[in-house]
Coordinates of C-alpha atoms and ligand atoms in Angstrom, one line a residue:
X1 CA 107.4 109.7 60.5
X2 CA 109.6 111.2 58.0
X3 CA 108.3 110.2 54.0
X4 CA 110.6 109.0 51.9
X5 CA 109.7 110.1 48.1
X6 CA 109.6 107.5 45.4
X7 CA 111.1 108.4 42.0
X8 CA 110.4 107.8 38.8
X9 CA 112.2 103.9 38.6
X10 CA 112.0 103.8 34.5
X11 CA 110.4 100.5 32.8
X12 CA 109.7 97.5 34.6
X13 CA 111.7 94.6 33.2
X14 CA 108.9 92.4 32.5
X15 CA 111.3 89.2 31.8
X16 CA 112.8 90.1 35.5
X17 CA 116.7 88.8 36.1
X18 CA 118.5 85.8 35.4
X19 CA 121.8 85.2 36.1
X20 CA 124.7 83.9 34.0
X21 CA 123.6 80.2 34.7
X22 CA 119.8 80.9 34.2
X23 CA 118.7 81.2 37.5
X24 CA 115.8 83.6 38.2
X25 CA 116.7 86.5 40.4
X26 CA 113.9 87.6 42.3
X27 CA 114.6 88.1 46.0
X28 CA 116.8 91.0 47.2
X29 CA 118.1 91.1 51.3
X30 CA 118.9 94.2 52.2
X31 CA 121.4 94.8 55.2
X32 CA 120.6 98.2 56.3
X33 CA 122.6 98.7 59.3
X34 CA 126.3 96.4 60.2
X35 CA 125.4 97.6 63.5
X36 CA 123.9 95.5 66.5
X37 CA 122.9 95.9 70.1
X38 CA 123.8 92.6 70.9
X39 CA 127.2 90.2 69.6
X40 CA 126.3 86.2 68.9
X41 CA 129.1 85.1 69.4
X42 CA 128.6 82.6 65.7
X43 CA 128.4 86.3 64.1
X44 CA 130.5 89.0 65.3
X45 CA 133.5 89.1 67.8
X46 CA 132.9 90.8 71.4
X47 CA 134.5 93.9 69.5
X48 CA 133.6 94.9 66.3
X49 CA 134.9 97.5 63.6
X50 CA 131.3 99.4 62.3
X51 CA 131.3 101.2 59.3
X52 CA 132.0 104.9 59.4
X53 CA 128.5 106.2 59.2
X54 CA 129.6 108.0 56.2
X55 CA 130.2 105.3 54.5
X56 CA 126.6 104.5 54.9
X57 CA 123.5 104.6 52.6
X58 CA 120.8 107.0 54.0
X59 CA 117.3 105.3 54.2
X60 CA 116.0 107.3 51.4
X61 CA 119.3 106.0 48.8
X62 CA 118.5 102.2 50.1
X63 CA 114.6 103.2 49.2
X64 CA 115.6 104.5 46.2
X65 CA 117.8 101.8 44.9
X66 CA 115.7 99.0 45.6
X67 CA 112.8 100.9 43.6
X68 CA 114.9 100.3 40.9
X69 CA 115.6 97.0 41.7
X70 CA 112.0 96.2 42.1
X71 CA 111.3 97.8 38.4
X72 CA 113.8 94.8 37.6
X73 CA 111.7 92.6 38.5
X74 CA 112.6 92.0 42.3
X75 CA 109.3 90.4 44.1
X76 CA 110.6 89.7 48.0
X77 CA 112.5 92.1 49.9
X78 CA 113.9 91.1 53.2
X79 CA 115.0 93.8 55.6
X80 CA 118.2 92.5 57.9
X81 CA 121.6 93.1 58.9
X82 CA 122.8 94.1 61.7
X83 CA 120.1 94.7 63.5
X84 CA 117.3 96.7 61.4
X85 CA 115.8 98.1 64.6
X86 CA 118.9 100.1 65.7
X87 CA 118.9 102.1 62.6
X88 CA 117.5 105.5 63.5
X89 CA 114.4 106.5 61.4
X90 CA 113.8 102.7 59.9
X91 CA 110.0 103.1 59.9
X92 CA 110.6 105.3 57.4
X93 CA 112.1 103.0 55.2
X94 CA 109.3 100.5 55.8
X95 CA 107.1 102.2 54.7
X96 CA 108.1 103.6 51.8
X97 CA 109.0 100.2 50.7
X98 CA 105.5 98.5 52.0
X99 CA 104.0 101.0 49.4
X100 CA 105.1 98.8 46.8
X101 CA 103.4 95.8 48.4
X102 CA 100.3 97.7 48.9
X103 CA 100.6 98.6 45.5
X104 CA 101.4 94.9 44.1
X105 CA 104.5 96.0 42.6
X106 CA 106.4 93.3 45.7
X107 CA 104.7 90.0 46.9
X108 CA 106.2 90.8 50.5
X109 CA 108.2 92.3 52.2
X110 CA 109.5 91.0 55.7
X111 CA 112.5 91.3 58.3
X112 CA 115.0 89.6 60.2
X113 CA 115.2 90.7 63.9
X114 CA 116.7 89.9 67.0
X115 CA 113.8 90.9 68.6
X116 CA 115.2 93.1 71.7
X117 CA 112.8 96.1 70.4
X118 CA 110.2 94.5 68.3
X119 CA 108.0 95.4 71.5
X120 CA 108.3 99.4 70.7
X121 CA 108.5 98.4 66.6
X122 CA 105.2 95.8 66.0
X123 CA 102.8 97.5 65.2
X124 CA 104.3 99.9 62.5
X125 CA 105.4 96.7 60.7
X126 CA 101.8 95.4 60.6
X127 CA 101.1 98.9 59.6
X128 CA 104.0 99.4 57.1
X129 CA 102.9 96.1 55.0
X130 CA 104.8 93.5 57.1
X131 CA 103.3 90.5 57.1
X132 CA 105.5 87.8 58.7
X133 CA 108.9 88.2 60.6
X134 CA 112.1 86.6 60.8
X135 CA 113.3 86.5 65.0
X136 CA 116.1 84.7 66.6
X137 CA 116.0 82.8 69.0
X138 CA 118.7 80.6 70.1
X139 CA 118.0 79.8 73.4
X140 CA 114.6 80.1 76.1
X141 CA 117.8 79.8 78.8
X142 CA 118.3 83.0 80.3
X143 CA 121.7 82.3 80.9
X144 CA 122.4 80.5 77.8
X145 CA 121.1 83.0 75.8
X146 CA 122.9 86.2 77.5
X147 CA 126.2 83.7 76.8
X148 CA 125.5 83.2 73.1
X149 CA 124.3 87.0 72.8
X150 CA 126.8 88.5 75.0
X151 CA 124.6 90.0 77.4
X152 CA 121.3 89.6 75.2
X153 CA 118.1 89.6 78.0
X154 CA 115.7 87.2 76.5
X155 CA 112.6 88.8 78.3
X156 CA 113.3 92.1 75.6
X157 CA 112.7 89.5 73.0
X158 CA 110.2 87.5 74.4
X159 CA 107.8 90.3 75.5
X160 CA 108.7 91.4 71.4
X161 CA 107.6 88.4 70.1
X162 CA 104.7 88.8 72.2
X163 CA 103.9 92.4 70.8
X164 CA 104.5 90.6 67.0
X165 CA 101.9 87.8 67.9
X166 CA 99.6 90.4 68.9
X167 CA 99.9 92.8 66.3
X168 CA 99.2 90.2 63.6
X169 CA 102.6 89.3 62.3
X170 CA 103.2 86.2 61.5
X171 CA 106.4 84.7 63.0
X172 CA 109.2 82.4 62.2
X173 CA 112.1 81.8 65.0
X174 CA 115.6 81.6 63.4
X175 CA 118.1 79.1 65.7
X176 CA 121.2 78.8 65.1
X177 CA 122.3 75.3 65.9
X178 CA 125.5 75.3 68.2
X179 CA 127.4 72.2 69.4
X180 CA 127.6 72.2 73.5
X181 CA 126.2 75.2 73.3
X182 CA 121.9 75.3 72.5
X183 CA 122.0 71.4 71.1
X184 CA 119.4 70.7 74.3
X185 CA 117.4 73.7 73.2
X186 CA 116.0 72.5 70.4
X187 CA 113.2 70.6 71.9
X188 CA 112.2 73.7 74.3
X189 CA 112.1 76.2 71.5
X190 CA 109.8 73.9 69.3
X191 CA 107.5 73.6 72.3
X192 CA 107.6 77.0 72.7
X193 CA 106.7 77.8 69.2
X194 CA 104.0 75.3 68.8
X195 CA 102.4 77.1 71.6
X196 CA 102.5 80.4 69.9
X197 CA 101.7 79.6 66.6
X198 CA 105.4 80.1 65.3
X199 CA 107.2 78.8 62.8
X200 CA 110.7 77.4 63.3
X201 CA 114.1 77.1 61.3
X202 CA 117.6 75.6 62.1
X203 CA 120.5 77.2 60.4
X204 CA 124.4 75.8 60.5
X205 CA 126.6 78.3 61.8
X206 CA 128.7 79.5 58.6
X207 CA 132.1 80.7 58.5
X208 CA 131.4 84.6 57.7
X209 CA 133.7 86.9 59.4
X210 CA 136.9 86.1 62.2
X211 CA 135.0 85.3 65.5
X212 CA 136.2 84.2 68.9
X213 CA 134.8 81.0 69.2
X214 CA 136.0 78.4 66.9
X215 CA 133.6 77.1 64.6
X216 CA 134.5 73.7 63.7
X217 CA 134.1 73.2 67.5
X218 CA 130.5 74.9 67.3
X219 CA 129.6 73.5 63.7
X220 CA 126.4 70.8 64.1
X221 CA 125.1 69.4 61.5
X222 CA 121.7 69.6 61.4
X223 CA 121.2 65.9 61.1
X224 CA 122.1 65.9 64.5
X225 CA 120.1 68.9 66.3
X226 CA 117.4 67.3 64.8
X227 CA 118.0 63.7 66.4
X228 CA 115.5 64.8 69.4
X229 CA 112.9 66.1 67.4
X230 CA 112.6 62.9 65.3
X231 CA 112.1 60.6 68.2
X232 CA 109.3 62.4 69.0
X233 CA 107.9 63.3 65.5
X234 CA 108.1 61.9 62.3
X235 CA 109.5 64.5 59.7
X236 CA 107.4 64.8 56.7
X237 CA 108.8 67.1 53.6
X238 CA 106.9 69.7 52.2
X239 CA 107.1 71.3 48.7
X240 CA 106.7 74.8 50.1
X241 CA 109.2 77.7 49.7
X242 CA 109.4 81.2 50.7
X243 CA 112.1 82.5 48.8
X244 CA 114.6 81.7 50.7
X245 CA 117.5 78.8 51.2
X246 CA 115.4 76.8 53.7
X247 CA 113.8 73.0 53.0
X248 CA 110.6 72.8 55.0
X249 CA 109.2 70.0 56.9
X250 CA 105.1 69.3 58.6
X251 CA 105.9 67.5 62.2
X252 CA 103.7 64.8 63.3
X253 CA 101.4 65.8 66.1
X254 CA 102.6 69.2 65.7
X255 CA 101.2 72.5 63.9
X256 CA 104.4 74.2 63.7
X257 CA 106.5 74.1 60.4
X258 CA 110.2 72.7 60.7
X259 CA 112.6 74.5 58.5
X260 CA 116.0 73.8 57.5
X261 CA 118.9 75.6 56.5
X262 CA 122.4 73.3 55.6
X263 CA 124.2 75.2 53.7
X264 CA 127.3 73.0 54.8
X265 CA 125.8 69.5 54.8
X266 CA 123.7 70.2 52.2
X267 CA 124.7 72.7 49.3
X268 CA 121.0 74.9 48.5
X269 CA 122.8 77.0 45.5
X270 CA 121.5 75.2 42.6
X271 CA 118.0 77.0 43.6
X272 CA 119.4 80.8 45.1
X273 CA 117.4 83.5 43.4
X274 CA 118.9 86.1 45.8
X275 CA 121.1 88.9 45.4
X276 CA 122.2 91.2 48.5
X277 CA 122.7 94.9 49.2
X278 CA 124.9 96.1 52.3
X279 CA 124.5 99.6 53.5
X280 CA 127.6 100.7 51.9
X281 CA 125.9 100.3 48.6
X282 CA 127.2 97.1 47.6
X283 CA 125.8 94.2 45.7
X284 CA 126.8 90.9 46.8
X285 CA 125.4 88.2 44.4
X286 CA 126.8 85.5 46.9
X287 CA 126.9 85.6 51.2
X288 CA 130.2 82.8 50.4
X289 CA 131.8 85.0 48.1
X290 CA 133.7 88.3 48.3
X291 CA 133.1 89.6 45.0
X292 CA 130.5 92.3 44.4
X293 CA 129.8 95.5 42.7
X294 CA 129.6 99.4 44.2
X295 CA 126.8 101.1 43.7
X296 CA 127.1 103.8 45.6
X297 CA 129.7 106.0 43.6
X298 CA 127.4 105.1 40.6
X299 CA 124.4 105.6 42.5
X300 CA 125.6 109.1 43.4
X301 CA 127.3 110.5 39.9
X302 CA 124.4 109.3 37.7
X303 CA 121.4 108.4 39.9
X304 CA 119.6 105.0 38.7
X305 CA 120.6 105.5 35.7
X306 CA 124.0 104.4 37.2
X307 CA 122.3 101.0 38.5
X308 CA 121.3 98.8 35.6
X309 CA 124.6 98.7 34.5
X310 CA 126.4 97.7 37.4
X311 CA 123.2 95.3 38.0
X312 CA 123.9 93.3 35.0
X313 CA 127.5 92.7 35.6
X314 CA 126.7 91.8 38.8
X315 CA 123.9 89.4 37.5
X316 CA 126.7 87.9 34.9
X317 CA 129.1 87.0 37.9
X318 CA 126.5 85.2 40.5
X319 CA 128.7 82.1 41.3
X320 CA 127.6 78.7 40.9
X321 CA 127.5 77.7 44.7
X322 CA 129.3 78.6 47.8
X323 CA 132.3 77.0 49.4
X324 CA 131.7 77.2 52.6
X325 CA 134.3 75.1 54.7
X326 CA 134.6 74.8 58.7
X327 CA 137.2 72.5 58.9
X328 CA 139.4 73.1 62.1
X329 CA 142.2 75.6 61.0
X330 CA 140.3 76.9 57.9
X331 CA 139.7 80.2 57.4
X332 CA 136.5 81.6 57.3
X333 CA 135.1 81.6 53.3
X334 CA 134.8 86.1 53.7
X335 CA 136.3 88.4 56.1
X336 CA 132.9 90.1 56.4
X337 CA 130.9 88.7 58.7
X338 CA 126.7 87.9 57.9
X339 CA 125.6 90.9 59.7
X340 CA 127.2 93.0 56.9
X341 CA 125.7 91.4 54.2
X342 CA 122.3 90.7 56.1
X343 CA 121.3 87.5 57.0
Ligands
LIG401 N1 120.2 90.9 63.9 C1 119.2 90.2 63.2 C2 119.0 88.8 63.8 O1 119.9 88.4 64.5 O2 118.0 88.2 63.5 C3 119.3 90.1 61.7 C4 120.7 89.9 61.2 S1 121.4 88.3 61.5 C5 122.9 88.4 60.6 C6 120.4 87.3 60.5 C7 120.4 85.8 60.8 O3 121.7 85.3 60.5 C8 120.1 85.5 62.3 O4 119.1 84.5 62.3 C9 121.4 84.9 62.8 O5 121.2 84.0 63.7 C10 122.0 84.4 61.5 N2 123.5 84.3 61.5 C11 124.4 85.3 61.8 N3 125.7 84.9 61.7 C12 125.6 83.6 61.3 C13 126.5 82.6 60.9 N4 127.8 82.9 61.0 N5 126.1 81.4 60.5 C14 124.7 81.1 60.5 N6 123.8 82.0 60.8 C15 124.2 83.2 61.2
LIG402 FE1 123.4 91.0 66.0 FE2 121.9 89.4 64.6 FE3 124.5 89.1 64.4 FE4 123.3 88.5 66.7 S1 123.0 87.5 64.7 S2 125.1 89.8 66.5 S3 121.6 89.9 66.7 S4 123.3 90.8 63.7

């Protein structure tokens, strides 16, 4: 493993961010790679444009910048994008940023993986400061999940999940809810986490990027994926948050957590306290939105000195909310698609 140096991040902001409307800016996603070895069909088309690798952060800029985000006042970094795993050298990055969890300076950091080589990548995240994961999982279909993931094999993910489990981490599954697609899923995939001790969250397909499929057709509100679930369990809401958008829910009979993420049915805005970095060195202060700031010409002519600027204008234009609509014939609310801005 190649070390990434830290650098001297200047002051620690002890009030941390807010943004223009007051909101507490703590948790930064990080999108380290647009690339992907597999192509859901809710996320990318079959063929996608990538980046020009030029255009890309190295490992040891992204480390770098979020250093200086984290002197900000930054607490939770996720790792996502893309998929993390594809980008060449990420343990490196890993652990460069764990040190700042073993050090205190970050409650946690964590991922978001398709899984396909969390068998190969476990143990370093244990290793690197990882603590609990992010994997999705749409289907426990073979075939239904090579159709959602365009050729994804689900026993690369499920002998990963079983490398996770054994290497300590623990593990939340990420399904994306899909009419006619995975809606008779749902049950199986809470089975199957209860059984290993996972955690699991529904998420309504957004409309990030031009796909294929049409979304309205897929859209389900989770009121509805959940319809099984609740004639076998009764639903009880929690208080608890992780930093992110999702309301979470005990099950009765059930160990396993039920998480939810509406952003269509039901608006989580009022409470985001997350900004976003792609790896082209851009701050998104909204996944809805298209407006965000470069950092990476600043980053590059004045080091992080060229950061707290752009930081605070980008703090002083968060948006309210997102307007998410996927009404039949709208179009979708960015032309980037989530695997750009990290999910
Ligand atoms: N490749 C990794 C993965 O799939 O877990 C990380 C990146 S992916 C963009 C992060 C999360 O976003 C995944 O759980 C994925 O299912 C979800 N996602 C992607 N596109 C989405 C969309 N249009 N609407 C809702 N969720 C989406
Ligand atoms: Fe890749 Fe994740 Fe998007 Fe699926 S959801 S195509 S695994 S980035």
């Amino acid at each position: 493993m190649r070390m990434i140096n830290a650098i001297e991040t200047g002051p620690a902001t002890a009030s941390g961010m807010r943004d223009g409307h007051g909101r507490r800016i703590d948790y930064l996603r990080i999108s380290v790679t647009d690339r992907c070895d597999l192509r859901c069909r809710y996320c990318m088309d079959e063929v996608m444009q990538f980046l020009p690798r030029r255009e890309i952060l190295t490992l040891e800029e992204i480390a770098i910048i979020a250093e200086r985000f984290i002197a900000r006042g930054i607490r939770r970094i996720r790792l996502s994008g893309g998929e993390p795993l594809v980008r060449r050298d990420f343990a490196d990055l890993a652990y460069a940023l764990g040190r700042h969890v073993k050090s205190g300076a970050l409650d946690e950091l964590t991922m978001t993986t398709n899984g396909t080589q969390l068998a190969r990548h476990a143990e370093m995240l244990f290793d690197a400061g990882m603590r609990r994961i992010n994997v999705s999982l749409d289907s426990l279909d073979p075939a239904i999940f090579a159709h959602i993931t365009r050729g994804g094999e689900l026993a690369k993910v499920l002998d990963g999940l079983a490398a996770a489990r054994a290497a300590g981490l623990k593990v939340k599954i990420n399904m994306v809810a899909l009419r006619n697609v995975n809606e008779d899923q749902v049950l199986p995939v809470l089975d199957y986490c209860e059984e290993q001790g996972f955690g699991l969250t529904l998420i309504e397909t957004m409309p990030l990027g031009e796909v294929a499929d049409d979304r309205s057709d897929r859209f389900l509100p989770l009121i509805e994926a959940i319809a099984p679930i609740r004639e076998r369990h009764d639903l009880i809401p929690l208080d608890e948050r992780t930093g992110g958008p999702a309301r979470y829910f005990a099950l009765s009979d059930m160990q396993t957590r039920l998480g939810l993420i509406t952003p269509l049915s039901h608006n989580f805005c009022a409470d985001c306290n997350r900004m976003r970095l792609t790896c082209q060195g851009r701050i998104y202060m909204c996944l809805g939105h298209e407006d965000h700031v470069d950092l990476k010409a600043a980053f590059r002519e004045q080091g992080v000195a060229g950061i707290d600027a752009l930081l605070d204008r980008a703090l002083a234009t968060k948006p309210i909310a997102h307007q998410f609509n996927v009404a039949r014939g709208a179009s979708p609310s960015t032309r980037r698609h989530m695997s750009v801005t990290g999910g």
